[in-house]
Amino acid sequence: MTDIAANLEAVRERIRNARIRSGRVDHVQLVAVTKFHPVTAVQEAVRLGVTVVGENRVQEAVQKQAEYTGAPISWHLIGHLQRNKAAQAVQYFDLIESVDSARILEAIQKQAEKIDKVQDILLQFNIAEEPQKYGLKLSEYEDILAAVEGASHIRLRGLMCMAPLVENPEEVRPVFRVAYNVFDDLRQRYGEEDIRYLSMGMSNDMEVAIEEGANLVRVGTAIFGSREQ
Ligand SMILES: *Cc1c(COP(=O)(O)O)cnc(C)c1O
């Protein structure tokens, strides 16, 4: 049995220590990644104070939300979104963290307009340009921002990135540093009122991410144990 309470406490301690080490005074929000775990795990985490959960598949999240009974929470989509799922994504997610192309941005805009919602999004960047990962390249930065500016029912809130999976998380510090610089540029262009989130850091590298400025960390395994997949 996974001891969610003890794991969650340990994760909070890791977040706290990383914040203190880096002299940060701002809030670091934990996104509990519940993909592949049952709704009972979501509910237990919420009883223990979790307020934001991350799911990477629309279908799985829709089903979990239907089963979920508990305090109101925020649902984040953190996985690649296909255009034929855009309508559901807009309906079921408070924040879509994984906007990784102009095409999906356009599909989200269209669906959000249909239901008269302003959809909060993050742009997902594949900073290390890993071929097996989704995400925008930095060379696409200006074009995607132009697309965002033309989208009436989309509100850009920041960016998300995943660092390469490595043994020693120190190795990915430069990736997080680049992401912070992008975040900083977005804040200068659009203001800190709108641009709120720099989403980076997972179970194995959250400390380095926080030290480099992450204020949303997406943590699954360290809370819920390993997944089937
Ligand atoms: C699964 C996943 C996470 C959580 O990863 P862990 O290593 O289990 O903490 C974070 N972000 C994304 C985009 C994911 O798909």
XYZ file of N, CA and C and ligand atoms in Angstrom:
702
model
N 0.837 -1.216 0.000
C 0.000 0.000 0.000
C 0.867 1.260 0.000
N 0.481 2.171 -0.864
C 1.196 3.440 -0.889
C 0.666 4.334 0.220
N 1.557 4.889 0.983
C 1.145 5.786 2.050
C 1.121 7.227 1.520
N -0.035 7.587 0.972
C -0.144 8.901 0.322
C 0.136 10.033 1.312
N -0.346 9.878 2.534
C -0.157 10.950 3.528
C 1.327 11.195 3.799
N 2.065 10.118 4.036
C 3.493 10.261 4.337
C 4.244 10.788 3.110
N 3.893 10.273 1.933
C 4.564 10.729 0.714
C 4.317 12.210 0.449
N 3.070 12.608 0.656
C 2.703 14.003 0.420
C 3.468 14.918 1.375
N 3.582 14.486 2.612
C 4.328 15.284 3.588
C 5.793 15.413 3.157
N 6.348 14.309 2.680
C 7.753 14.330 2.245
C 7.934 15.262 1.035
N 6.968 15.235 0.107
C 7.047 16.111 -1.073
C 6.948 17.576 -0.647
N 6.033 17.848 0.272
C 5.895 19.237 0.743
C 7.184 19.717 1.413
N 7.819 18.806 2.128
C 9.085 19.132 2.778
C 10.169 19.438 1.728
N 10.186 18.625 0.667
C 11.173 18.864 -0.399
C 10.933 20.224 -1.053
N 9.658 20.549 -1.279
C 9.323 21.840 -1.899
C 9.752 22.987 -0.975
N 9.397 22.831 0.301
C 9.735 23.862 1.301
C 11.244 24.087 1.362
N 12.000 23.009 1.434
C 13.457 23.128 1.533
C 14.052 23.789 0.298
N 13.551 23.421 -0.880
C 14.079 24.021 -2.109
C 13.764 25.515 -2.155
N 12.584 25.875 -1.682
C 12.211 27.297 -1.646
C 13.132 28.058 -0.706
N 13.341 27.497 0.470
C 14.172 28.172 1.464
C 15.592 28.332 0.927
N 16.104 27.239 0.353
C 17.468 27.269 -0.199
C 17.642 28.359 -1.234
N 16.599 28.574 -2.043
C 16.740 29.553 -3.120
C 16.248 30.934 -2.705
N 15.891 31.073 -1.442
C 15.487 32.393 -0.951
C 14.177 32.888 -1.535
N 13.354 31.961 -2.025
C 12.085 32.352 -2.641
C 11.066 32.696 -1.566
N 10.294 33.729 -1.799
C 9.216 34.058 -0.865
C 7.839 33.834 -1.498
N 7.828 33.619 -2.821
C 6.539 33.402 -3.488
C 6.075 31.962 -3.300
N 4.831 31.717 -3.664
C 4.213 30.407 -3.462
C 4.630 29.431 -4.564
N 4.869 28.203 -4.187
C 5.082 27.138 -5.168
C 3.899 26.183 -5.056
N 3.137 26.102 -6.125
C 1.910 25.298 -6.121
C 2.190 23.855 -6.546
N 1.749 22.936 -5.750
C 1.881 21.524 -6.089
C 0.704 21.072 -6.955
N 1.026 20.467 -8.091
C 0.018 19.792 -8.914
C 0.215 18.291 -8.694
N -0.753 17.657 -8.073
C -0.648 16.220 -7.816
C -1.061 15.465 -9.074
N -0.139 14.744 -9.666
C -0.403 14.065 -10.947
C -1.009 12.685 -10.677
N -2.285 12.567 -10.996
C -3.067 11.379 -10.623
C -3.308 10.422 -11.780
N -2.669 10.656 -12.911
C -2.863 9.774 -14.075
C -2.587 8.319 -13.700
N -3.413 7.456 -14.218
C -3.340 6.003 -13.976
C -3.678 5.593 -12.549
N -4.005 6.546 -11.698
C -4.414 6.203 -10.338
C -5.924 6.422 -10.208
N -6.572 5.621 -9.373
C -8.039 5.686 -9.298
C -8.543 6.958 -8.607
N -9.810 7.221 -8.761
C -10.403 8.424 -8.187
C -10.278 8.424 -6.657
N -10.199 7.249 -6.068
C -10.024 7.193 -4.608
C -8.699 7.839 -4.198
N -7.687 7.698 -5.036
C -6.400 8.339 -4.748
C -6.529 9.862 -4.824
N -7.294 10.326 -5.807
C -7.537 11.768 -5.932
C -8.212 12.267 -4.655
N -9.224 11.527 -4.245
C -10.003 11.966 -3.085
C -9.185 11.964 -1.802
N -8.348 10.965 -1.654
C -7.493 10.947 -0.473
C -6.531 12.136 -0.483
N -5.941 12.392 -1.641
C -5.013 13.528 -1.736
C -5.726 14.845 -1.398
N -6.956 14.971 -1.857
C -7.713 16.195 -1.594
C -8.024 16.324 -0.092
N -8.358 15.212 0.522
C -8.556 15.250 1.987
C -7.300 15.707 2.714
N -6.152 15.435 2.104
C -4.878 15.814 2.716
C -4.413 17.200 2.270
N -5.299 17.919 1.601
C -4.997 19.313 1.301
C -4.634 19.640 -0.131
N -4.572 18.642 -1.008
C -4.271 18.912 -2.422
C -5.435 19.693 -3.046
N -5.113 20.707 -3.832
C -6.161 21.518 -4.453
C -6.088 21.520 -5.985
N -4.976 21.014 -6.512
C -4.798 20.985 -7.965
C -4.327 19.596 -8.371
N -5.003 19.003 -9.361
C -4.552 17.714 -9.861
C -4.240 17.805 -11.357
N -3.309 16.983 -11.776
C -2.910 16.944 -13.183
C -3.224 15.587 -13.779
N -3.815 15.608 -14.974
C -4.125 14.374 -15.699
C -3.558 14.522 -17.098
N -3.120 13.418 -17.698
C -2.544 13.583 -19.035
C -3.415 13.030 -20.168
N -4.563 12.446 -19.807
C -5.471 11.987 -20.862
C -6.863 12.534 -20.604
N -7.441 13.097 -21.633
C -8.758 13.712 -21.497
C -9.790 12.683 -21.038
N -9.792 11.525 -21.712
C -10.814 10.526 -21.421
C -10.785 10.065 -19.966
N -9.588 9.829 -19.483
C -9.410 9.372 -18.103
C -9.878 10.451 -17.109
N -9.584 11.687 -17.417
C -9.969 12.784 -16.521
C -11.481 12.994 -16.514
N -12.101 12.860 -17.673
C -13.558 13.024 -17.769
C -14.242 11.984 -16.886
N -13.750 10.766 -16.971
C -14.318 9.688 -16.174
C -14.100 9.929 -14.678
N -12.890 10.345 -14.327
C -12.593 10.605 -12.913
C -13.427 11.750 -12.353
N -13.614 12.773 -13.183
C -14.410 13.911 -12.704
C -15.857 13.497 -12.456
N -16.347 12.576 -13.275
C -17.720 12.105 -13.097
C -17.856 11.331 -11.792
N -16.816 10.609 -11.424
C -16.845 9.795 -10.211
C -16.473 10.577 -8.963
N -15.795 11.681 -9.159
C -15.209 12.421 -8.044
C -16.266 13.053 -7.143
N -16.107 12.799 -5.860
C -16.912 13.531 -4.883
C -15.934 14.073 -3.856
N -15.957 15.344 -3.648
C -15.021 15.946 -2.711
C -15.046 17.444 -2.910
N -14.145 18.109 -2.225
C -14.086 19.571 -2.331
C -13.758 19.955 -3.774
N -14.227 21.128 -4.187
C -13.887 21.587 -5.541
C -12.366 21.742 -5.693
N -11.844 21.257 -6.799
C -10.414 21.360 -7.065
C -10.209 21.839 -8.485
N -8.975 22.150 -8.789
C -8.610 22.595 -10.113
C -8.029 21.413 -10.887
N -8.466 21.244 -12.145
C -7.968 20.143 -12.980
C -7.082 20.712 -14.081
N -5.871 20.184 -14.159
C -4.937 20.619 -15.202
C -4.704 19.484 -16.195
N -4.743 19.813 -17.473
C -4.339 18.847 -18.488
C -2.842 19.027 -18.732
N -2.090 17.950 -18.562
C -0.628 18.049 -18.711
C -0.093 17.172 -19.843
N -0.984 16.453 -20.526
C -0.540 15.575 -21.607
C -0.925 16.139 -22.972
N -0.315 15.587 -23.998
C -0.585 16.013 -25.375
C -2.079 15.908 -25.696
N -2.586 16.944 -26.307
C -4.011 17.007 -26.634
C -4.208 16.855 -28.139
N -5.137 15.965 -28.509
C -5.475 15.816 -29.921
C -6.670 16.705 -30.257
N -6.711 17.125 -31.508
C -7.755 18.101 -31.877
C -9.170 17.582 -31.672
N -9.354 16.290 -31.878
C -10.720 15.754 -31.697
C -11.137 15.669 -30.230
N -10.220 15.993 -29.316
C -10.549 16.016 -27.886
C -10.599 17.441 -27.346
N -10.434 18.414 -28.220
C -10.342 19.806 -27.763
C -11.628 20.268 -27.072
N -12.776 19.838 -27.601
C -14.048 20.273 -27.018
C -14.165 19.797 -25.575
N -13.829 18.529 -25.348
C -13.889 18.006 -23.982
C -12.839 18.658 -23.090
N -11.678 18.882 -23.630
C -10.612 19.499 -22.822
C -11.061 20.863 -22.308
N -11.693 21.632 -23.184
C -12.157 22.964 -22.808
C -13.266 22.877 -21.759
N -14.067 21.844 -21.887
C -15.179 21.670 -20.964
C -14.704 21.215 -19.584
N -13.649 20.404 -19.548
C -13.298 19.724 -18.300
C -12.042 20.240 -17.587
N -11.250 21.094 -18.224
C -10.005 21.509 -17.578
C -9.949 23.009 -17.309
N -9.473 23.330 -16.110
C -9.306 24.729 -15.726
C -8.078 25.337 -16.402
N -7.044 24.515 -16.527
C -5.821 24.987 -17.178
C -5.302 23.888 -18.087
N -5.090 24.223 -19.354
C -4.472 23.283 -20.290
C -2.991 23.659 -20.372
N -2.157 22.825 -19.734
C -0.727 23.151 -19.631
C 0.064 22.747 -20.866
N -0.574 21.956 -21.737
C 0.179 21.257 -22.772
C -0.147 21.740 -24.186
N -0.254 23.030 -24.371
C -0.496 23.568 -25.715
C 0.839 23.580 -26.465
N 0.945 22.664 -27.436
C 2.247 22.416 -28.052
C 2.291 22.686 -29.555
N 1.242 23.311 -30.101
C 1.268 23.671 -31.522
C 0.224 24.747 -31.804
N 0.408 25.435 -32.936
C -0.567 26.443 -33.349
C -1.895 25.784 -33.728
N -1.813 24.565 -34.250
C -3.044 23.860 -34.653
C -3.925 23.549 -33.449
N -3.316 23.096 -32.359
C -4.129 22.758 -31.197
C -4.634 24.035 -30.521
N -3.833 25.067 -30.572
C -4.268 26.352 -30.037
C -5.539 26.820 -30.746
N -5.527 26.678 -32.065
C -6.666 27.079 -32.884
C -7.915 26.239 -32.557
N -7.702 24.944 -32.349
C -8.832 24.063 -32.006
C -9.409 24.428 -30.629
N -8.553 24.747 -29.693
C -9.010 25.148 -28.353
C -9.787 26.466 -28.437
N -9.238 27.400 -29.193
C -9.912 28.690 -29.382
C -11.334 28.492 -29.937
N -11.433 27.648 -30.937
C -12.723 27.417 -31.592
C -13.748 26.831 -30.617
N -13.307 25.856 -29.840
C -14.215 25.198 -28.897
C -14.560 26.111 -27.722
N -13.590 26.884 -27.277
C -13.838 27.802 -26.154
C -14.847 28.869 -26.569
N -14.692 29.345 -27.787
C -15.614 30.358 -28.302
C -17.039 29.812 -28.362
N -17.158 28.554 -28.758
C -18.462 27.898 -28.850
C -19.218 27.904 -27.530
N -18.499 27.656 -26.425
C -19.179 27.608 -25.131
C -18.943 28.900 -24.331
N -18.404 29.899 -25.010
C -18.202 31.207 -24.404
C -17.370 31.139 -23.122
N -16.277 30.415 -23.219
C -15.348 30.314 -22.097
C -14.025 30.935 -22.517
N -13.365 31.593 -21.589
C -11.993 32.005 -21.856
C -11.096 30.938 -21.230
N -10.409 30.209 -22.078
C -9.622 29.060 -21.610
C -8.208 29.495 -21.223
N -7.849 29.199 -19.979
C -6.469 29.435 -19.536
C -5.559 28.350 -20.095
N -4.426 28.768 -20.597
C -3.467 27.795 -21.157
C -2.026 28.132 -20.758
N -1.182 27.123 -20.834
C 0.269 27.318 -20.821
C 0.790 26.814 -22.159
N 1.857 27.403 -22.624
C 2.530 26.879 -23.809
C 3.570 25.870 -23.344
N 3.558 24.702 -23.971
C 4.553 23.685 -23.609
C 5.742 23.773 -24.555
N 6.907 23.992 -23.986
C 8.130 24.050 -24.788
C 8.984 22.812 -24.570
N 9.528 22.321 -25.664
C 10.471 21.208 -25.634
C 11.847 21.842 -25.802
N 12.352 22.360 -24.707
C 13.538 23.207 -24.755
C 14.775 22.440 -25.207
N 14.891 21.207 -24.746
C 16.049 20.400 -25.137
C 15.851 19.758 -26.518
N 14.677 20.027 -27.141
C 14.328 19.481 -28.462
C 14.517 17.970 -28.532
N 13.994 17.292 -27.527
C 14.050 15.829 -27.523
C 13.037 15.307 -28.540
N 13.468 14.454 -29.455
C 12.574 14.011 -30.536
C 11.351 13.232 -30.036
N 11.477 12.544 -28.917
C 10.360 11.712 -28.434
C 9.344 12.506 -27.623
N 9.589 13.798 -27.436
C 8.676 14.583 -26.609
C 7.928 15.626 -27.427
N 6.710 15.906 -26.979
C 5.938 16.987 -27.580
C 6.446 18.327 -27.049
N 6.060 19.362 -27.729
C 6.390 20.698 -27.239
C 6.905 21.585 -28.350
N 6.685 22.865 -28.183
C 7.136 23.845 -29.162
C 8.648 24.020 -29.079
N 9.227 24.367 -30.211
C 10.647 24.734 -30.189
C 10.749 26.227 -29.907
N 11.868 26.604 -29.352
C 12.049 28.030 -29.078
C 12.022 28.853 -30.360
N 12.395 28.221 -31.476
C 12.368 28.945 -32.754
C 10.936 29.278 -33.192
N 9.950 28.638 -32.555
C 8.542 28.893 -32.900
C 7.906 29.946 -31.994
N 8.708 30.506 -31.110
C 8.212 31.407 -30.061
C 7.379 32.568 -30.608
N 7.943 33.329 -31.523
C 7.232 34.521 -32.009
C 5.945 34.142 -32.735
N 5.995 33.083 -33.505
C 4.806 32.665 -34.261
C 3.674 32.223 -33.334
N 4.021 31.482 -32.294
C 2.963 30.998 -31.406
C 2.381 32.166 -30.608
N 3.224 33.132 -30.261
C 2.690 34.293 -29.529
C 1.750 35.106 -30.409
N 2.073 35.207 -31.681
C 1.177 35.904 -32.611
C -0.165 35.178 -32.669
N -0.117 33.854 -32.674
C -1.359 33.061 -32.705
C -2.156 33.260 -31.419
N -1.479 33.284 -30.289
C -2.157 33.502 -29.005
C -2.829 34.883 -29.005
N -2.118 35.870 -29.506
C -2.658 37.238 -29.504
C -3.902 37.351 -30.373
N -3.990 36.496 -31.376
C -5.158 36.525 -32.249
C -6.322 35.681 -31.747
N -6.154 35.044 -30.606
C -7.183 34.111 -30.113
C -7.995 34.770 -28.995
N -9.244 35.093 -29.332
C -10.087 35.873 -28.413
C -10.480 35.127 -27.150
N -10.533 33.801 -27.201
C -11.032 33.025 -26.061
C -9.949 32.202 -25.374
N -8.721 32.693 -25.512
C -7.586 32.033 -24.866
C -6.837 33.064 -24.035
N -6.530 32.664 -22.823
C -5.710 33.541 -21.979
C -4.423 32.810 -21.613
N -3.314 33.363 -22.090
C -2.014 32.765 -21.819
C -1.595 33.055 -20.380
N -1.249 31.990 -19.650
C -0.855 32.137 -18.238
C 0.598 31.797 -17.969
N 1.345 31.360 -18.990
C 2.747 31.048 -18.754
C 3.215 29.880 -19.592
N 4.206 29.152 -19.079
C 4.711 28.016 -19.856
C 4.982 26.797 -19.006
N 5.011 25.681 -19.696
C 5.303 24.388 -19.081
C 6.454 23.769 -19.842
N 7.326 23.085 -19.117
C 8.333 22.291 -19.823
C 8.699 21.051 -19.031
N 9.178 20.067 -19.749
C 9.695 18.832 -19.161
C 11.169 18.772 -19.489
N 11.956 18.449 -18.500
C 13.388 18.320 -18.747
C 13.694 16.879 -19.129
N 14.794 16.663 -19.821
C 15.190 15.286 -20.127
C 15.324 14.461 -18.843
N 14.992 13.194 -18.967
C 15.093 12.298 -17.823
C 16.556 11.885 -17.660
N 17.148 12.291 -16.584
C 18.566 11.970 -16.349
C 18.738 11.451 -14.929
N 19.840 10.807 -14.714
C 20.165 10.262 -13.395
C 20.343 11.389 -12.382
N 21.143 12.360 -12.775
C 21.462 13.457 -11.872
C 20.723 14.727 -12.294
N 19.726 15.160 -11.521
C 18.912 16.318 -11.938
C 19.704 17.616 -12.122
N 20.893 17.675 -11.544
C 21.740 18.861 -11.764
C 21.989 19.100 -13.259
N 22.011 17.997 -14.024
C 22.295 18.105 -15.453
C 21.239 18.904 -16.215
N 20.033 18.959 -15.667
C 18.969 19.645 -16.414
C 18.770 21.091 -15.968
N 19.600 21.537 -15.039
C 19.492 22.920 -14.578
C 19.515 23.927 -15.746
N 20.409 23.751 -16.731
C 20.416 24.715 -17.849
C 19.090 24.773 -18.611
N 18.397 23.642 -18.720
C 17.092 23.620 -19.398
C 16.095 24.468 -18.607
N 16.068 24.278 -17.306
C 15.149 25.057 -16.464
C 15.498 26.546 -16.508
N 16.775 26.833 -16.618
C 17.194 28.233 -16.660
C 16.686 28.909 -17.944
N 16.754 28.211 -19.050
C 16.220 28.751 -20.307
C 14.715 28.978 -20.166
N 14.028 28.012 -19.559
C 12.575 28.142 -19.377
C 12.255 29.366 -18.532
N 13.047 29.600 -17.501
C 12.810 30.786 -16.671
C 12.964 32.060 -17.496
N 13.956 32.078 -18.368
C 14.156 33.274 -19.197
C 12.971 33.516 -20.127
N 12.389 32.450 -20.637
C 11.188 32.580 -21.478
C 10.029 33.131 -20.641
N 9.870 32.571 -19.448
C 8.828 33.031 -18.522
C 8.984 34.532 -18.236
N 10.215 34.923 -17.981
C 10.514 36.315 -17.692
C 10.159 37.206 -18.888
N 10.464 36.730 -20.081
C 10.143 37.488 -21.287
C 8.627 37.619 -21.457
N 7.897 36.535 -21.185
C 6.427 36.589 -21.277
C 5.874 37.612 -20.291
N 6.435 37.628 -19.087
C 5.965 38.579 -18.069
C 6.218 40.019 -18.509
N 7.348 40.221 -19.136
C 7.642 41.579 -19.588
C 6.721 42.006 -20.717
N 6.375 41.052 -21.577
C 5.493 41.395 -22.694
C 4.038 41.571 -22.268
N 3.567 40.662 -21.429
C 2.121 40.614 -21.157
C 1.742 40.961 -19.722
N 2.730 41.147 -18.860
C 2.435 41.556 -17.488
C 2.304 40.394 -16.524
N 2.629 40.659 -15.275
C 2.616 39.608 -14.251
C 1.208 39.242 -13.817
N 0.266 40.114 -14.123
C -1.131 39.813 -13.782
C -1.618 38.592 -14.572
N -1.291 38.558 -15.850
C -1.707 37.439 -16.709
C -0.726 36.271 -16.643
N 0.537 36.557 -16.753
C 1.544 35.479 -16.845
C 1.950 35.069 -15.433
N 1.361 33.987 -14.972
C 1.521 33.568 -13.581
C 2.393 32.337 -13.396
N 2.365 31.405 -14.356
C 2.883 30.072 -14.058
C 4.082 29.644 -14.893
N 5.058 29.178 -14.167
C 6.178 28.475 -14.775
C 6.114 27.055 -14.234
N 5.584 26.153 -15.068
C 5.324 24.779 -14.648
C 6.484 23.883 -15.053
N 7.305 23.521 -14.078
C 8.403 22.574 -14.358
C 8.839 21.930 -13.066
N 9.375 20.728 -13.198
C 9.775 19.957 -12.028
C 8.792 18.820 -11.807
N 9.332 17.607 -11.661
C 8.541 16.405 -11.420
C 9.179 15.681 -10.233
N 8.793 14.430 -10.030
C 9.275 13.709 -8.841
C 10.797 13.747 -8.689
N 11.479 13.587 -9.818
C 12.937 13.419 -9.698
C 13.728 14.725 -9.757
N 13.084 15.797 -10.220
C 13.887 17.018 -10.404
C 13.218 18.284 -9.852
N 12.273 18.121 -8.928
C 11.521 19.309 -8.466
C 12.393 20.325 -7.752
N 13.412 19.858 -7.023
C 14.245 20.819 -6.285
C 14.976 21.771 -7.238
N 15.593 21.180 -8.257
C 16.343 22.009 -9.207
C 15.392 22.969 -9.916
N 14.203 22.470 -10.275
C 13.223 23.321 -10.958
C 12.813 24.506 -10.078
N 12.579 24.230 -8.808
C 12.174 25.314 -7.889
C 13.317 26.315 -7.716
N 14.510 25.790 -7.589
C 15.663 26.697 -7.470
C 15.783 27.596 -8.691
N 15.326 27.106 -9.837
C 15.407 27.903 -11.063
C 14.127 28.688 -11.345
N 13.187 28.678 -10.414
C 12.047 29.578 -10.542
C 10.688 28.955 -10.813
N 10.581 27.648 -10.822
C 9.264 27.015 -11.040
C 8.297 27.433 -9.936
N 7.050 27.713 -10.317
C 6.043 27.949 -9.272
C 4.836 27.006 -9.397
N 4.910 26.089 -10.336
C 3.988 24.942 -10.411
C 4.891 23.727 -10.565
N 4.763 22.758 -9.668
C 5.512 21.518 -9.850
C 4.512 20.375 -9.994
N 4.777 19.487 -10.948
C 3.842 18.404 -11.273
C 4.411 17.089 -10.759
N 3.828 16.589 -9.688
C 4.440 15.443 -9.010
C 3.462 14.270 -8.924
N 3.873 13.142 -9.497
C 3.043 11.945 -9.460
C 3.655 10.852 -8.594
N 4.681 10.222 -9.119
C 5.287 9.047 -8.485
C 5.652 9.260 -7.012
N 6.211 10.389 -6.689
C 6.657 10.628 -5.305
C 5.481 10.690 -4.335
N 4.267 10.892 -4.850
C 3.079 10.937 -3.984
C 2.314 9.608 -4.039
N 2.081 9.120 -5.250
C 1.158 7.996 -5.422
C 1.853 6.665 -5.688
N 3.165 6.679 -5.769
C 3.882 5.459 -6.095
C 3.977 5.268 -7.598
N 4.567 4.160 -8.009
C 4.800 3.979 -9.445
C 3.507 3.585 -10.142
N 3.477 3.909 -11.441
C 2.297 3.632 -12.264
C 2.512 2.368 -13.061
N 1.403 1.846 -13.579
C 1.468 0.688 -14.465
C 2.277 1.011 -15.705
N 2.171 2.285 -16.120
C 2.787 2.674 -17.374
C 3.795 3.769 -17.172
C 3.446 11.956 -15.543
C 3.826 13.372 -15.665
C 4.337 14.081 -14.554
C 4.614 13.430 -13.222
O 5.782 12.671 -13.294
P 6.368 11.911 -12.008
O 7.743 11.568 -12.424
O 5.503 10.724 -11.781
O 6.326 12.865 -10.867
C 4.614 15.426 -14.717
N 4.402 16.056 -15.897
C 3.929 15.429 -16.978
C 3.725 16.194 -18.234
C 3.628 14.061 -16.893
O 3.151 13.440 -17.979
